[in-house]
Coordinates of C-alpha atoms in Angstrom, one line a residue:
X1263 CA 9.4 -28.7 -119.0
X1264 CA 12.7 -28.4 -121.3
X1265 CA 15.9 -26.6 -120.6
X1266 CA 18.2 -26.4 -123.0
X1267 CA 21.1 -24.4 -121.7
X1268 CA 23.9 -21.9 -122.8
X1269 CA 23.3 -23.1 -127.1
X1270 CA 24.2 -21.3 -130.3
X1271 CA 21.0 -20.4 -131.6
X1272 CA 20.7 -20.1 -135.8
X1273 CA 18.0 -18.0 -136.8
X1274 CA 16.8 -16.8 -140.2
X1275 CA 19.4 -15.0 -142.1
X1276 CA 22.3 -16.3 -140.8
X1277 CA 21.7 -14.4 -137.1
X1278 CA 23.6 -15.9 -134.6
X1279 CA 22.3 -15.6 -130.6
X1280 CA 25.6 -17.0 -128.5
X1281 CA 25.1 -18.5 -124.9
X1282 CA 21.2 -19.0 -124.8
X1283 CA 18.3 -20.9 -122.8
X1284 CA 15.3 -21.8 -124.5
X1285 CA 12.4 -22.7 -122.0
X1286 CA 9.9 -25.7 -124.0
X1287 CA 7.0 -26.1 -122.1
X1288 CA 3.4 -27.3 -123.1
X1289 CA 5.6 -28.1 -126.6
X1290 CA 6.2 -24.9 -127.3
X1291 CA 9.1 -22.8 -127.0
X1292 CA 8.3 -20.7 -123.9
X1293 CA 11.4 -18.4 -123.2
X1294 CA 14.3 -17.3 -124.9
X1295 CA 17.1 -15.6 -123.1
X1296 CA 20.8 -16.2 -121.2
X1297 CA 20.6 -18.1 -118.0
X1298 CA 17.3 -19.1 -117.6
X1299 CA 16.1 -20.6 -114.0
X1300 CA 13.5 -23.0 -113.8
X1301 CA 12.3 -26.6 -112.7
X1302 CA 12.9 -28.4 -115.5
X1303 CA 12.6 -31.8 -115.5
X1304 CA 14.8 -32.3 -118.6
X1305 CA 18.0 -30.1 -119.3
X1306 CA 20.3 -30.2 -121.5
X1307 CA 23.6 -28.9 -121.4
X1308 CA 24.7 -27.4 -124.9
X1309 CA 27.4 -25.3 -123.7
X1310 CA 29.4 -24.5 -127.6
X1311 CA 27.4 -26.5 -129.2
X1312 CA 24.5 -26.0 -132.3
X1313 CA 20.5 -25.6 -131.7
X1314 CA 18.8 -25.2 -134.7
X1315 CA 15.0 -25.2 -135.9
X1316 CA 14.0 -28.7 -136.9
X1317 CA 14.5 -29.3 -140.8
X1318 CA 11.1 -29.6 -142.7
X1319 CA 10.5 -31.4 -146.1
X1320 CA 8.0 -29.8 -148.1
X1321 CA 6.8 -32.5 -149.9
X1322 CA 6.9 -36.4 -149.3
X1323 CA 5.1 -39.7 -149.4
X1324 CA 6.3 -42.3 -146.6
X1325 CA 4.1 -43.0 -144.5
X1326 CA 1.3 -43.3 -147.0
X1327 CA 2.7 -46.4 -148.9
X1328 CA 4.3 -49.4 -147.2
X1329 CA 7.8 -50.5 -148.2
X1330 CA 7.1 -54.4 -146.0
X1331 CA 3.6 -54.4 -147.6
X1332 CA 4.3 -52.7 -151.1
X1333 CA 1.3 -50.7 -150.9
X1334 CA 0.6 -47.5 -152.7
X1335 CA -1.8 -45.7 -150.5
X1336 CA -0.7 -42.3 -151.7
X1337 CA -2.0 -43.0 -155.3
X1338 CA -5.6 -43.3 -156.0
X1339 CA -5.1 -42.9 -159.9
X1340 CA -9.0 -44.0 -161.0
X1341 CA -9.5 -40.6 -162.2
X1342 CA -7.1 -38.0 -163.2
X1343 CA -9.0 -35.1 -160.8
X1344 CA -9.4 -36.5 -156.7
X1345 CA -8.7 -32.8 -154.9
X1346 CA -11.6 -34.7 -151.9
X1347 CA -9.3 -37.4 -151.3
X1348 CA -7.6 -37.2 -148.1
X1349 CA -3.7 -38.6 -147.4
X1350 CA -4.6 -38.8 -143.7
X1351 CA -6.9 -41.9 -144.8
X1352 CA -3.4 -43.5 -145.5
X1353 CA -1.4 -42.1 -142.8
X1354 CA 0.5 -45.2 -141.2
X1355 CA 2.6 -44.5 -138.5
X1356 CA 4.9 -47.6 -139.1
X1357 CA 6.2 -46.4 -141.8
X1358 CA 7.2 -42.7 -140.6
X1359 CA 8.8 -44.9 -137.8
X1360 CA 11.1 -46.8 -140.0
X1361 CA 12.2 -44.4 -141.5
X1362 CA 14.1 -42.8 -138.4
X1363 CA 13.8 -38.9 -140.0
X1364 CA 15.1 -37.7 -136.2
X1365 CA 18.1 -38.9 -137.1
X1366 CA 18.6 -36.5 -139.9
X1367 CA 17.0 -33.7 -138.4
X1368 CA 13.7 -33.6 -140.0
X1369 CA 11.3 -33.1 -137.4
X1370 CA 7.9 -32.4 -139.9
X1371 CA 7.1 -32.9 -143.3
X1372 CA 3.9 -32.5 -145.7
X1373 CA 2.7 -35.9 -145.7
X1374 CA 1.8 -35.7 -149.7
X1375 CA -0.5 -37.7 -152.4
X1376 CA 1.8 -39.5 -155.2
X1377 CA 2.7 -37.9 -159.0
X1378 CA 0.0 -39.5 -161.5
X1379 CA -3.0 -37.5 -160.9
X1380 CA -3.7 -33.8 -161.7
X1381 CA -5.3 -33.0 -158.6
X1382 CA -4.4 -35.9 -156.3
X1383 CA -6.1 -34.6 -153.1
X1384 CA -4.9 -32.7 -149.4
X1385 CA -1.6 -32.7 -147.9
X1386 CA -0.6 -32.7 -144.4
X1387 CA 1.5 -31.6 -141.8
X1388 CA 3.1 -34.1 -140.0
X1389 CA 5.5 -34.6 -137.3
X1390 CA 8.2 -37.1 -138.5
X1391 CA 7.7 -39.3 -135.0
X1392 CA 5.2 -39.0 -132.2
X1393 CA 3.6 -41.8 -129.7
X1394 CA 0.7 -42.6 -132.7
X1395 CA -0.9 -41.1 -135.9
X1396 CA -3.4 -38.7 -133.9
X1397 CA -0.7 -36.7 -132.4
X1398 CA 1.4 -36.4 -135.6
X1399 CA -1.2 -34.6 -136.9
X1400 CA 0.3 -31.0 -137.0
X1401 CA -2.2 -29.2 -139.3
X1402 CA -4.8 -31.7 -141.0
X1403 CA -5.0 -29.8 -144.7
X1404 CA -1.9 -27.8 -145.0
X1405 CA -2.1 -27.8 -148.7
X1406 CA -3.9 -29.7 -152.1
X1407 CA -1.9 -31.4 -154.4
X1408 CA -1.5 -31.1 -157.4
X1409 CA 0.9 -32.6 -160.2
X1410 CA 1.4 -31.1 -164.0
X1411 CA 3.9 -33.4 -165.8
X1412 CA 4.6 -36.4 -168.1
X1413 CA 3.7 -38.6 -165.4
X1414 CA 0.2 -38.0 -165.5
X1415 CA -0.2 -37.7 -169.3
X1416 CA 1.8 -41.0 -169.3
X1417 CA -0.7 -42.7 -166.8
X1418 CA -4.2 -42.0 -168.9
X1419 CA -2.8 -41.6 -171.9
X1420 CA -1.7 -45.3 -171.9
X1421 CA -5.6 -45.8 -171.9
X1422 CA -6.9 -43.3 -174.3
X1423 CA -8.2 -41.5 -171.7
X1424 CA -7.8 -38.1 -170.5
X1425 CA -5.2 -36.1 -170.3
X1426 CA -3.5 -37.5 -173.1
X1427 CA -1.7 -34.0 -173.4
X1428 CA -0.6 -31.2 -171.6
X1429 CA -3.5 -29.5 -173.3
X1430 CA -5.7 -31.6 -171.8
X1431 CA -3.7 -31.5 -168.4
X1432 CA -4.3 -27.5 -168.5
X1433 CA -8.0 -28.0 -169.8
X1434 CA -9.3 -30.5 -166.9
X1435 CA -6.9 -28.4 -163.9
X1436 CA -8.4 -24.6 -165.3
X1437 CA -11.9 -26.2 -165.4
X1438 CA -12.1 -27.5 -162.2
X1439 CA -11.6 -24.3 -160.6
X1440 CA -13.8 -22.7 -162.8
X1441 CA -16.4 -25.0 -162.1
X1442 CA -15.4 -24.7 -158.3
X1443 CA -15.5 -21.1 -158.6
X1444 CA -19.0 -21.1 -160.0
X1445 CA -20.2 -23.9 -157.6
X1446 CA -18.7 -21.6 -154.3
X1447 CA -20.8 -18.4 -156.5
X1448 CA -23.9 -20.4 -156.1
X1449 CA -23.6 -22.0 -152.7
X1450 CA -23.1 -18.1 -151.4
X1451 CA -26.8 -17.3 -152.8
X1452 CA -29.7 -17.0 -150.7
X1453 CA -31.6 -20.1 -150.6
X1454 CA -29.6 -21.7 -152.7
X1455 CA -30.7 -25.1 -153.8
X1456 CA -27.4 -26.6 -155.1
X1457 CA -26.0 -29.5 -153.9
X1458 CA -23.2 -30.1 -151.6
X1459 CA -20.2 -31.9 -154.3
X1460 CA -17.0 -32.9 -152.2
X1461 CA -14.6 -32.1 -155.4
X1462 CA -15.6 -28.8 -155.4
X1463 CA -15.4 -28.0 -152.0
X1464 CA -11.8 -29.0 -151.8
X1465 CA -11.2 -26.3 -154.2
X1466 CA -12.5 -23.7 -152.3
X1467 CA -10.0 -23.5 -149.2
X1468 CA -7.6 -23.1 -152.6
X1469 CA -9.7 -20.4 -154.2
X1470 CA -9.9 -18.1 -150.8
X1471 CA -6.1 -18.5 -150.3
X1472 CA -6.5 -20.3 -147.3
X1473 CA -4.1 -23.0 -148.6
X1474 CA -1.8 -23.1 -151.2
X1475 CA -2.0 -25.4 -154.2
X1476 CA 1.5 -27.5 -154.3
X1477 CA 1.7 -28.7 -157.8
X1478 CA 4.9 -30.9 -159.5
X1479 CA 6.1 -28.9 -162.2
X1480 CA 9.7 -30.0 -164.0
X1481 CA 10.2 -27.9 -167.1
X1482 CA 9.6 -24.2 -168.0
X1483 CA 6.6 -25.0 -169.9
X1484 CA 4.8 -27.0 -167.2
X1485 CA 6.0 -24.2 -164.3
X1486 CA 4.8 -21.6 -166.9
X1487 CA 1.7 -23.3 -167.4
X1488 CA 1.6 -23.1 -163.4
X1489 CA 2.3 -19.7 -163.1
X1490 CA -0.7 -18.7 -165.8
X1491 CA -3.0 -20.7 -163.2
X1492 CA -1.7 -19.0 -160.4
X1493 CA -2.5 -15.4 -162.0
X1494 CA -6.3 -16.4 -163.7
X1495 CA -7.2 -17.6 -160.3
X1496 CA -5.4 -15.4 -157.8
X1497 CA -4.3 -18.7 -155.9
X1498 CA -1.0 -19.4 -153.8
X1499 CA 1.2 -21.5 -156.0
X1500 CA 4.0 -23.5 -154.4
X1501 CA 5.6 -25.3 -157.4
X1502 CA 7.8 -28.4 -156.5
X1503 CA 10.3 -29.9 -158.5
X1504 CA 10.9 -26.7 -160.6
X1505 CA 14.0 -28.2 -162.1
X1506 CA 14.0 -25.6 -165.0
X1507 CA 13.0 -22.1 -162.9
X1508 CA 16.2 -20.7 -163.8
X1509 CA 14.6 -20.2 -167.4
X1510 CA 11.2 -18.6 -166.7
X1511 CA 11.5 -17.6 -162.5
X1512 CA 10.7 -13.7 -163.2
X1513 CA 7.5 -14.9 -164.4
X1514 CA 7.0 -17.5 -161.7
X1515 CA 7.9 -14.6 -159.3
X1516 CA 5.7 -12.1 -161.1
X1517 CA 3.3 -14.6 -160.6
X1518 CA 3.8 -14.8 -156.5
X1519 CA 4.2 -18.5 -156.7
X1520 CA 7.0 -19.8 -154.3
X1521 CA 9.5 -22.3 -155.7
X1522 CA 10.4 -26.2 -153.7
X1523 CA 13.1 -27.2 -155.9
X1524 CA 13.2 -30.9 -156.4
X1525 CA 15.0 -33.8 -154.6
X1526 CA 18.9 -32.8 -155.6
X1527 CA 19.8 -36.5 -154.9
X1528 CA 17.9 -37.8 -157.5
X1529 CA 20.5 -36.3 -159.8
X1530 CA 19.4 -38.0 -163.3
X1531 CA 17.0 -35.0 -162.8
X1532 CA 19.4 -32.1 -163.0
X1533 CA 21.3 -33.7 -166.2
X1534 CA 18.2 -34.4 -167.7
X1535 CA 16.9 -30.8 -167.6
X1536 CA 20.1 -29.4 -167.4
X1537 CA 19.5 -27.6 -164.7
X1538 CA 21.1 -24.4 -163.8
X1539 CA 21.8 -24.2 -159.9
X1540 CA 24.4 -21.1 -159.7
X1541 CA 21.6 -19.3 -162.1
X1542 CA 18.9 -20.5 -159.5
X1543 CA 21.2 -19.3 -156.2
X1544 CA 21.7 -16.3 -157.9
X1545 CA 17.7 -15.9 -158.2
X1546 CA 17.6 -16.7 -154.8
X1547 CA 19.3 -13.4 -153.9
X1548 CA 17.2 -11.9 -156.4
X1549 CA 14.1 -12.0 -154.8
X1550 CA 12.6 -15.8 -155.6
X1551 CA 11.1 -17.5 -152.6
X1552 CA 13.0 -21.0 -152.3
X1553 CA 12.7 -23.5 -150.3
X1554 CA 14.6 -27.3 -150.6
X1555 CA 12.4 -30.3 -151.2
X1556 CA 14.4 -33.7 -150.4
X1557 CA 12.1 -37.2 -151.3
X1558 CA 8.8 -36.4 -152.5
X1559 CA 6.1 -38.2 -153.3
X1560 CA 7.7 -41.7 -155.0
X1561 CA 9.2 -44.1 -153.0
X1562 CA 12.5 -43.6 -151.7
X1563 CA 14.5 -42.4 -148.7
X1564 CA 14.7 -39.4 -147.4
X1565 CA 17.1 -39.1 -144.3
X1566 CA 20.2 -38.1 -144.4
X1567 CA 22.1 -38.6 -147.7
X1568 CA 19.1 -37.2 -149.3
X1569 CA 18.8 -33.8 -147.3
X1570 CA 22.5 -33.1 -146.9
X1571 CA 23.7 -34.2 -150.5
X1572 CA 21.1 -31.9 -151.8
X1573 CA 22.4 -29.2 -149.4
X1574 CA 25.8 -30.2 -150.7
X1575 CA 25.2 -29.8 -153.9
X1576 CA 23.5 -26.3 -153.6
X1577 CA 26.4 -25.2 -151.9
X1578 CA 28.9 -26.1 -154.1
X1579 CA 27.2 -24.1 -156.6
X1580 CA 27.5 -20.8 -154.6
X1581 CA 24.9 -20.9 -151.7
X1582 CA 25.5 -20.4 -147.8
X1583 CA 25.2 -22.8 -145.6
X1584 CA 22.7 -19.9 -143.7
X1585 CA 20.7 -19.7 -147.3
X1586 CA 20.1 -23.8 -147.3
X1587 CA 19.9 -23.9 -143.8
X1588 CA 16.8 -21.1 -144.8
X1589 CA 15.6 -23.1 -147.8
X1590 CA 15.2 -26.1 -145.4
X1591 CA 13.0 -24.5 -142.4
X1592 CA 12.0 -20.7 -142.3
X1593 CA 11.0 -20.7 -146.4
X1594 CA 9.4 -23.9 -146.2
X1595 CA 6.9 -23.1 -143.3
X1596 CA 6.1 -19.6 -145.0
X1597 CA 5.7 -21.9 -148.6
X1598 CA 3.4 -24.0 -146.7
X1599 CA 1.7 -21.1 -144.8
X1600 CA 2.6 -22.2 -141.3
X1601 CA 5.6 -20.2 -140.2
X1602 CA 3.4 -19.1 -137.3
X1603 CA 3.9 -23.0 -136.1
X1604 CA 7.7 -24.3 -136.8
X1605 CA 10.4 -23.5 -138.8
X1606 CA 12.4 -20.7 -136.8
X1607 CA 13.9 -20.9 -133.1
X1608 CA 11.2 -18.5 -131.8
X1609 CA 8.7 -18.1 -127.9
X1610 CA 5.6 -19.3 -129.3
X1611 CA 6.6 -21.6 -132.1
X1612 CA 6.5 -25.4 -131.4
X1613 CA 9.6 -27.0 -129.7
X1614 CA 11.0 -29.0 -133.0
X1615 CA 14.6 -28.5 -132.5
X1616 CA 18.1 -30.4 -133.0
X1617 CA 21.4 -29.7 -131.5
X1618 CA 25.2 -30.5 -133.0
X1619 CA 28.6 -29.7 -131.9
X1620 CA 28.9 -27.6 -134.9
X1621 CA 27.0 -26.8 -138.3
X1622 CA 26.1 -29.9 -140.4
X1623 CA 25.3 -27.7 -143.3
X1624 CA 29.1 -26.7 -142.8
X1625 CA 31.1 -29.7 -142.3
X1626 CA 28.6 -32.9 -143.3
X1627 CA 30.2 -35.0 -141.2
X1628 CA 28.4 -33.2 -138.2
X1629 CA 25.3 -35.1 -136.9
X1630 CA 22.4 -34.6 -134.2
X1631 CA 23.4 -35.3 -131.4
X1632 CA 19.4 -34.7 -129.7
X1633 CA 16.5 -34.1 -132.1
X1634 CA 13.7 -32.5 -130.4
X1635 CA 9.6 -32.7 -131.4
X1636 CA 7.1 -30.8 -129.1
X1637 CA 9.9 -29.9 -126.6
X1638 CA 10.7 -33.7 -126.1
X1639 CA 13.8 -35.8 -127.1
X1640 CA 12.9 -38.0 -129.7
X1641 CA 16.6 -39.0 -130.9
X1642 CA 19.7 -38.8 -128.6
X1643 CA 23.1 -40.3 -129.9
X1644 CA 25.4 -41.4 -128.1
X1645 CA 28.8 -39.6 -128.1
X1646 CA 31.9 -41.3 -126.5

């Protein structure tokens, strides 16, 4: 057991719970309240300091490609629809090692597929550290992945094959659920003789709303093209990158699809599609469910400078550090469908926690002093 004694807890909304315990045992969080007594055999003391709920990225690749080996084990790009692939195949624990995501607060992310193939196969939830690849492993196929932009018209076009188009994009992503939807119509018969096909089954946890599609989608016309996918199929949407929702988002919202607004840091993006982020903060308080993706699924970092300037930035255009603070835990578990695992400081949830002396979405200067995973210290630095 955990003890972590007399912190500041920061819970969804901006709440504030001043002088509490929280009890991790079995790596959960077991109790909640002031002056808890028990045998632990770890406390901390966090007498006016910070505990918040572990950050979690949305989308992202490391881990699946190897920056020593220059591998690209996220991208199988053979064929432009792979939804039976799976990035656990690829996992490599090395790599979310080196990293070091404890150090800027990120305790799980959705280990993704890469950007060049329409449907590029099932993402999971991962820890970002853990004693080996097994017990990273938070849920095995969280979400499938899907991308729906230049990249992958770019990719088979440059062979005459396709997609050469976004027609042809839309074409081969609508008719592999149709086809999956007609395949899961059959298998339901009595005495059904039709074979088992692995693509199609994929499909199917997508179809029943069991998982969400996460799709890359940059400009209105590829998020629009999302949203009309998300309606003719009745499917859970999350659409990542989103860099121009602040032109279409009552449709995307009509549509129930939830927004992960692209890495901030990689800022040639917002000139590029002249992004809007005071329109998009204002949407926020409008109703649009947004969460804050940071690195994605291209190699790059994504510790510290790449959270926190995105948060940064979203601030200086009008947000609350409570609203990222949201965007970057609570709204990305419900996005992913597993807010009943991590994302919020509550008895029942898993123990992925990190503690400050003060709010690092206030004053960026602030950093973890303890990063918890599982109700166990994974990061401690050292303060003088």
């Amino acid at each position: 057991m955990l003890l972590i004694q007399n912190g500041n807890l920061h819970l969804p909304g901006g709440e504030l719970l001043i002088g509490q315990d929280i009890l991790c045992e079995n790596g959960l969080i077991a109790r909640i309240a002031p002056e808890i007594t028990a045998e632990a055999s770890t406390i901390i003391d966090a007498k006016g300091k910070d505990v918040f709920p572990g950050l979690i990225l949305p989308v992202c690749s490391i881990g699946a490609y190897g920056f020593a080996e220059r591998t690209k084990d996220h991208q199988e790009t053979t064929e432009p629809v792979t939804p039976q692939l799976d990035i656990l195949a690829s996992l490599d624990i090395r790599e979310v090692k080196l990293q070091h995501f404890t150090r800027s607060c990120i305790t799980s992310y959705g280990l993704s597929p890469g950007d060049s193939t329409l449907l590029a196969g099932s993402m999971a939830l991962i820890h970002s550290d853990g004693p080996n690849a097994k017990e990273l492993v938070i849920v095995d196929k969280v979400a499938l992945k899907g991308n729906f932009t230049q990249e992958v018209k770019g990719l088979f076009g440059a062979s005459r094959r396709m997609p050469y188009s976004r027609m042809g994009m839309f074409h081969l992503m609508d008719d592999a659920f149709r086809a999956a939807k007609a395949y899961q119509a059959e298998r339901e018969k009595e005495e059904s003789s039709k074979a088992y096909d692995a693509k199609y089954e994929a499909l199917l946890p997508v179809l029943r709303r069991e998982i969400p599609l996460v799709v890359n989608a940059y400009i209105q016309r590829e998020i629009e093209a999302m949203a009309e996918l998300a309606v003719k199929y009745g499917i859970r949407v999350v659409i990542h990158g989103a860099y121009q929702i602040d032109r279409c988002a009552e449709r995307v919202m009509a549509a129930g699809c939830q927004v992960a607004l692209g890495d901030l840091a990689l800022y040639h993006h917002a000139v590029n599609f002249e992004t809007d982020y005071s329109r998009i903060v204002e949407l926020y308080r409008q109703g649009l469910k947004l969460s804050l993706a940071c690195n994605a699924d291209m190699p790059g970092l994504a510790g510290y400078d790449s959270v926190f300037w995105s948060a940064a930035l979203l601030q200086r255009h009008g947000a609350t550090p409570a609203e990222v603070l949201d965007m970057l835990t609570v709204n990305t578990a419900e996005a992913l469908g597993v807010s009943h695992l991590v994302g919020t400081i509550t008895t029942g949830r898993q123990a992925d926690l990190f503690i400050c002396q003060g709010n690092p979405l206030e004053r960026f200067d602030v950093a973890a002093e303890y990063t918890l995973i599982k109700g166990e210290v994974v990061y401690c630095r050292e303060v003088a």
